[in-house]
Coordinates of C-alpha atoms in Angstrom, one line a residue:
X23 CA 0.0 0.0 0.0
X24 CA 1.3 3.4 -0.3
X25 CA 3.2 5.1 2.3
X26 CA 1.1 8.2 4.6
X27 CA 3.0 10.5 6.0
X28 CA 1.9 12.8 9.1
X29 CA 3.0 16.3 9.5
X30 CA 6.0 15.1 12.2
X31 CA 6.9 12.3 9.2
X32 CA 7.3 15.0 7.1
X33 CA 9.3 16.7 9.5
X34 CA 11.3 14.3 10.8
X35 CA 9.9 14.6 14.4
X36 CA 7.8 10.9 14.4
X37 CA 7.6 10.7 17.8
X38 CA 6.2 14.2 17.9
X39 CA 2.2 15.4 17.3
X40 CA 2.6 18.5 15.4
X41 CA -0.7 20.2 14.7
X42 CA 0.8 22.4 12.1
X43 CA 3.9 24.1 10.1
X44 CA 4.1 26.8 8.1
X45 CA 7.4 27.8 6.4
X46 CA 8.9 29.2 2.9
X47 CA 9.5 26.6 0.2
X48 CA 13.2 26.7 -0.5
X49 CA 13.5 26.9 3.3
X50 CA 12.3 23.5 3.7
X51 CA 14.2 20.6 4.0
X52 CA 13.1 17.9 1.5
X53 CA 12.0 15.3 3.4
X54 CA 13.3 11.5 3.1
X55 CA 9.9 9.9 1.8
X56 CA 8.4 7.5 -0.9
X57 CA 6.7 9.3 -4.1
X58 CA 4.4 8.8 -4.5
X59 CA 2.6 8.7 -1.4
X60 CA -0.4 10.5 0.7
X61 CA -0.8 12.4 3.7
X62 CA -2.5 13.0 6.6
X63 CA -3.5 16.1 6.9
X64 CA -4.0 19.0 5.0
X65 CA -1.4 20.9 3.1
X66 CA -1.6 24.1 1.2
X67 CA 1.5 24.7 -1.3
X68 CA 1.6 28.9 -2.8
X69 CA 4.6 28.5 -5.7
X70 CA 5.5 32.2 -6.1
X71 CA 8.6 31.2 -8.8
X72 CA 9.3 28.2 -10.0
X73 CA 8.1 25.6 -12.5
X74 CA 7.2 21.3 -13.0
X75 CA 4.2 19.6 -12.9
X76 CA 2.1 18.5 -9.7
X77 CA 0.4 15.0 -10.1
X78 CA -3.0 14.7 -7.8
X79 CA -4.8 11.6 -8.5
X80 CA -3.4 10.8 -12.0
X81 CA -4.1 14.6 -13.0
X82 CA -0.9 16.3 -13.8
X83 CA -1.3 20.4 -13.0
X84 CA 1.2 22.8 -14.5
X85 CA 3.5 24.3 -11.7
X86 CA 4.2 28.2 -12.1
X87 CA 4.2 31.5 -10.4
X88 CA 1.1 32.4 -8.2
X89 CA -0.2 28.9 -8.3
X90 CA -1.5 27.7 -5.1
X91 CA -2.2 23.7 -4.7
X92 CA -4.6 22.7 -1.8
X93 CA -4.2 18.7 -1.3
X94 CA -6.6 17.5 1.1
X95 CA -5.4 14.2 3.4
X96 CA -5.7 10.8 1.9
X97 CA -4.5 12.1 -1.7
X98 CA -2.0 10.3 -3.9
X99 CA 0.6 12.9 -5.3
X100 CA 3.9 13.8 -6.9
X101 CA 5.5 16.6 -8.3
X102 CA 8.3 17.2 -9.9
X103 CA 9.7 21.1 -9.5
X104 CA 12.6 23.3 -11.0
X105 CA 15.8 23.9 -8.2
X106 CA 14.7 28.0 -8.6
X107 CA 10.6 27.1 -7.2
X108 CA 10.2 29.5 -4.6
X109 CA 7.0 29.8 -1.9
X110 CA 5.3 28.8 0.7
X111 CA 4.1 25.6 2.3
X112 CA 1.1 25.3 5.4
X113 CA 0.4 22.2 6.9
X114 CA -2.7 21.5 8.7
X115 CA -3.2 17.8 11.0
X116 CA -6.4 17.0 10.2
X117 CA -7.9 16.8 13.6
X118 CA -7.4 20.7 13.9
X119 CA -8.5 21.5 10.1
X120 CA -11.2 20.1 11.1
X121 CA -11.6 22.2 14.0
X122 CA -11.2 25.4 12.2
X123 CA -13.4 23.4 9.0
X124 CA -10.9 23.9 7.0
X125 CA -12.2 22.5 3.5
X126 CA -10.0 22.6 0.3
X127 CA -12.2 23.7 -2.1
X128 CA -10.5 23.5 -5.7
X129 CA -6.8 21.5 -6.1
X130 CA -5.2 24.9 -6.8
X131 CA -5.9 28.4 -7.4
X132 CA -4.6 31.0 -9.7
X133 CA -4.3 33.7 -7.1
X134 CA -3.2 37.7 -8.4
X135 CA -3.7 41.1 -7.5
X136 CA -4.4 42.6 -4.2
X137 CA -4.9 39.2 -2.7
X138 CA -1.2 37.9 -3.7
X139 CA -0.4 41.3 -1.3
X140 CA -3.1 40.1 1.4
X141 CA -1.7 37.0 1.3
X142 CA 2.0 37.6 1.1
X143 CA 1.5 39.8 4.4
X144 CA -0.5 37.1 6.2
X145 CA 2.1 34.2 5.1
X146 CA 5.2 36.9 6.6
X147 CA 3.0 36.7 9.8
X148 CA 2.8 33.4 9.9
X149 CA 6.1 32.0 9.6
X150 CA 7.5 34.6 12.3
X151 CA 4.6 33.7 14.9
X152 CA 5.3 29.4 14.0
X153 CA 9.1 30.3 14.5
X154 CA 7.9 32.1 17.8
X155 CA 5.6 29.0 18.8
X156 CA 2.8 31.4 18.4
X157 CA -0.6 30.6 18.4
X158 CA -1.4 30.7 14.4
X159 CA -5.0 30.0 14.7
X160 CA -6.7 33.3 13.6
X161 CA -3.9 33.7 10.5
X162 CA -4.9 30.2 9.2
X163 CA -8.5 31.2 9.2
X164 CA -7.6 34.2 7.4
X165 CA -5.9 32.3 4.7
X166 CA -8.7 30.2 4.1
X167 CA -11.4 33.4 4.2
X168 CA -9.4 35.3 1.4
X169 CA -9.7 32.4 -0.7
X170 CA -13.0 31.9 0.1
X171 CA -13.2 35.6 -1.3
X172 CA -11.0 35.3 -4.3
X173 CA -13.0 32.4 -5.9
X174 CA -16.7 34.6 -4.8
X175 CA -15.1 37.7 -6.4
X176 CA -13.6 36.1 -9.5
X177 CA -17.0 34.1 -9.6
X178 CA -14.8 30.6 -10.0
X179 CA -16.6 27.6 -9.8
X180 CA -15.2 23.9 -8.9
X181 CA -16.6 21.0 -8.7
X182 CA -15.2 20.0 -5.1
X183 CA -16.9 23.1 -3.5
X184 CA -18.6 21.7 -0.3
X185 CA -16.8 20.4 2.9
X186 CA -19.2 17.3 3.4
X187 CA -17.9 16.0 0.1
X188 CA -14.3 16.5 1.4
X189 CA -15.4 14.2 4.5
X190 CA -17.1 11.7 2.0
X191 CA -13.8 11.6 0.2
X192 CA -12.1 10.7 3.4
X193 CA -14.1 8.6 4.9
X194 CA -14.1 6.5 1.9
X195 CA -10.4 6.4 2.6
X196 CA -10.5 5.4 6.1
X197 CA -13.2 2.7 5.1
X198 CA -12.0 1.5 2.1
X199 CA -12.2 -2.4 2.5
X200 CA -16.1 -1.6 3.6
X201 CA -18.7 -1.1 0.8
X202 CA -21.1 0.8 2.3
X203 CA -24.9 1.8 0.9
X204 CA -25.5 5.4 0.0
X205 CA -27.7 5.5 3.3
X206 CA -25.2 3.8 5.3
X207 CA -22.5 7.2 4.3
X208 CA -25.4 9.9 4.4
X209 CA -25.9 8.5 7.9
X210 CA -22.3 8.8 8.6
X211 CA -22.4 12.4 7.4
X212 CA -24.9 13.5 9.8
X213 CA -27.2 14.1 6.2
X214 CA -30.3 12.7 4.9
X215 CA -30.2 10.5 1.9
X216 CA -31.9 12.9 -0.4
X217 CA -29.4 15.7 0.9
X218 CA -26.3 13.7 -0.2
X219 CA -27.7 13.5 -3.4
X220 CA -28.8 16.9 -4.0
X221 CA -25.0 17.2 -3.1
X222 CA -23.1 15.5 -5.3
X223 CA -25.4 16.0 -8.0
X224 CA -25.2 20.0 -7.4
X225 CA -21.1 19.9 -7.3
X226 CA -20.4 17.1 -9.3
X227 CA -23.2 16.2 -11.9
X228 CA -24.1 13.0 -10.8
X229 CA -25.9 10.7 -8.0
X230 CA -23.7 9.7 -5.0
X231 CA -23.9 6.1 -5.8
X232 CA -21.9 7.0 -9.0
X233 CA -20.1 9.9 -6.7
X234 CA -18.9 7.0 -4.8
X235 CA -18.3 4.3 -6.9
X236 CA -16.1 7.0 -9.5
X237 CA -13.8 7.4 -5.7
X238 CA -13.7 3.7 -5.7
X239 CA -12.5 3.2 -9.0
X240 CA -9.6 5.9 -8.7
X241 CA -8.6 4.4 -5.4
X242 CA -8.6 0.7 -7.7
X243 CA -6.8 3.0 -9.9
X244 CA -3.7 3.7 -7.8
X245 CA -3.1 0.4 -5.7
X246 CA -3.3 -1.3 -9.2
X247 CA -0.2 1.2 -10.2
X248 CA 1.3 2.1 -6.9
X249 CA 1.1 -1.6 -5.2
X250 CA 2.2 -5.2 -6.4
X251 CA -1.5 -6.1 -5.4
X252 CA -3.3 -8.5 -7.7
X253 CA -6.6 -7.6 -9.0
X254 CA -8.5 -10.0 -6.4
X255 CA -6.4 -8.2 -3.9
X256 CA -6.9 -5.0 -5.0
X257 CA -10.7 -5.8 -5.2
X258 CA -11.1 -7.3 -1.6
X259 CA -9.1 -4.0 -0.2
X260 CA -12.2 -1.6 -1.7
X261 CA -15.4 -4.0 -0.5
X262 CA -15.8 -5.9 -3.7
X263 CA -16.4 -9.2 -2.6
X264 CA -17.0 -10.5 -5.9
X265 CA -13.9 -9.6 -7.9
X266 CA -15.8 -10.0 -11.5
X267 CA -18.3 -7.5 -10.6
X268 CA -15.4 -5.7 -9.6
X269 CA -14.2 -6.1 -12.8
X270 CA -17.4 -5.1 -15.0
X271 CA -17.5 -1.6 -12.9
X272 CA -13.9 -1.1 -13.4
X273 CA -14.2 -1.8 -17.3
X274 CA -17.1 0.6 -17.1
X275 CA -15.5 3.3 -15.8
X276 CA -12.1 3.3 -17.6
X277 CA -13.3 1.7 -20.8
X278 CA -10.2 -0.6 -19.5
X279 CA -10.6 -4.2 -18.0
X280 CA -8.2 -4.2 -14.7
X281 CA -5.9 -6.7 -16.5
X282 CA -5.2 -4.3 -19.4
X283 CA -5.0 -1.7 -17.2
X284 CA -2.3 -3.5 -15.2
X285 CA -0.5 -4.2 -18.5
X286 CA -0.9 -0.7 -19.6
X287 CA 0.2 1.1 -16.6
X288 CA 2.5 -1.1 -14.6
X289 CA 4.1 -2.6 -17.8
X290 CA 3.6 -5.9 -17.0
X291 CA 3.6 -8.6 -19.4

């Protein structure tokens, strides 16, 4: 399975809770991990020079100046940046993004203008109250509440806009070998059936059955690559206790079956 990194992983401080970090780009150390991999918690990465590509979930985004990724926890990523990338980095554990609701609504963000100065400011503040062990509560929440602003002003719209489907994606994660109805998650949500509907199909165009079934598929996706998992294994490890069925919503989805996708992907022969 793929490795998950916490926020004192990252850090190299495992035997440390660190709620979070903030700190420049080039001022942090690379840390000594697996790519691809996930992580716990929540991270927000502001390139202000630089360029590469950031890979989220098989999507590759083009890294460049004023380009600010949000990766929420339980994501699969990799990137691969020029030696001149420049920026920021915030790191949120999830149990305290949660607190403050943090919710990552778009996988990055185009930011200019007076809210690159806003920002800039707040980030300046930030770094000198973390190397102060300040308290950075009320600057994180500002973060978040100018971007809330940016996309409202510049009328953006994406299609992961809502926290509850941000706790649907990670509950998933957390519960991946369990197969559970669309009741049994809108329950979980503290939502009504109908509501988680209305839901996905408001943000994302389709019913949450599909919703759900699309996050299984993508998560099928990466062990297939990222793991030396067969296709029974990989099938048990998402719920599927019939790994032909399995296969038919797979084939569906991709328009691949998992065999040629295997063949395809992880060059086997």
């Amino acid at each position: 399975m793929l490795k998950e990194y916490s926020i004192s992983d990252i850090l190299g401080l495992p035997s440390q809770h660190v709620p979070y970090y903030v700190g420049t780009f080039e001022g942090t150390e690379d840390p000594d991990i697996e790519w691809p991999h996930r992580h716990s918690f929540f991270s927000l990465v502001w390139f202000t020079k630089g360029s590469g590509f950031y890979v989220i979930d098989f999507e590759e985004y083009e890294i460049k100046p004023d380009r600010i990724f949000l990766i929420s926890p339980k994501q699969v990523h990799n990137w691969d940046y020029s030696e001149n990338s420049k920026g920021y980095i915030l790191t949120i554990d999830y149990a305290f993004g949660k607190e403050l609701d943090i919710n990552h609504i778009s996988l990055y963000l185009d930011i200019k203008d007076r809210y690159k100065e806003l920002l800039q400011v707040v980030f300046f503040d930030l770094i000198e109250n973390f190397q102060k062990a300040g308290n950075l509560t009320i600057d994180i929440q500002y973060v978040y509440k100018q971007l809330e602003r940016f996309i409202t002003q510049n009328q953006l719209k994406y299609n992961t806009a809502n926290s509850q489907l941000t706790e649907l994606k990670i509950l998933l994660a957390k519960n991946q070998q369990s197969l559970y109805t669309v009741e049994q998650y809108a329950t979980k949500l503290n939502i009504s059936t109908e509501q988680l509907n209305t839901l996905c199909k408001t943000h994302t165009g389709i019913s949450a059955k599909q919703f759900i079934l699309d996050l299984k598929i993508t998560e099928a996706k990466r062990q297939l690559i990222y793991t030396t998992n067969n296709i029974n294994e990989v099938a048990y490890n998402l719920g599927f206790v019939d790994s032909s069925y399995f296969s038919r919503i797979f084939k569906k989805k991709t328009n691949l079956s998992p065999s040629l996708f295997l063949r395809k992907y992880r060059n086997q022969d």
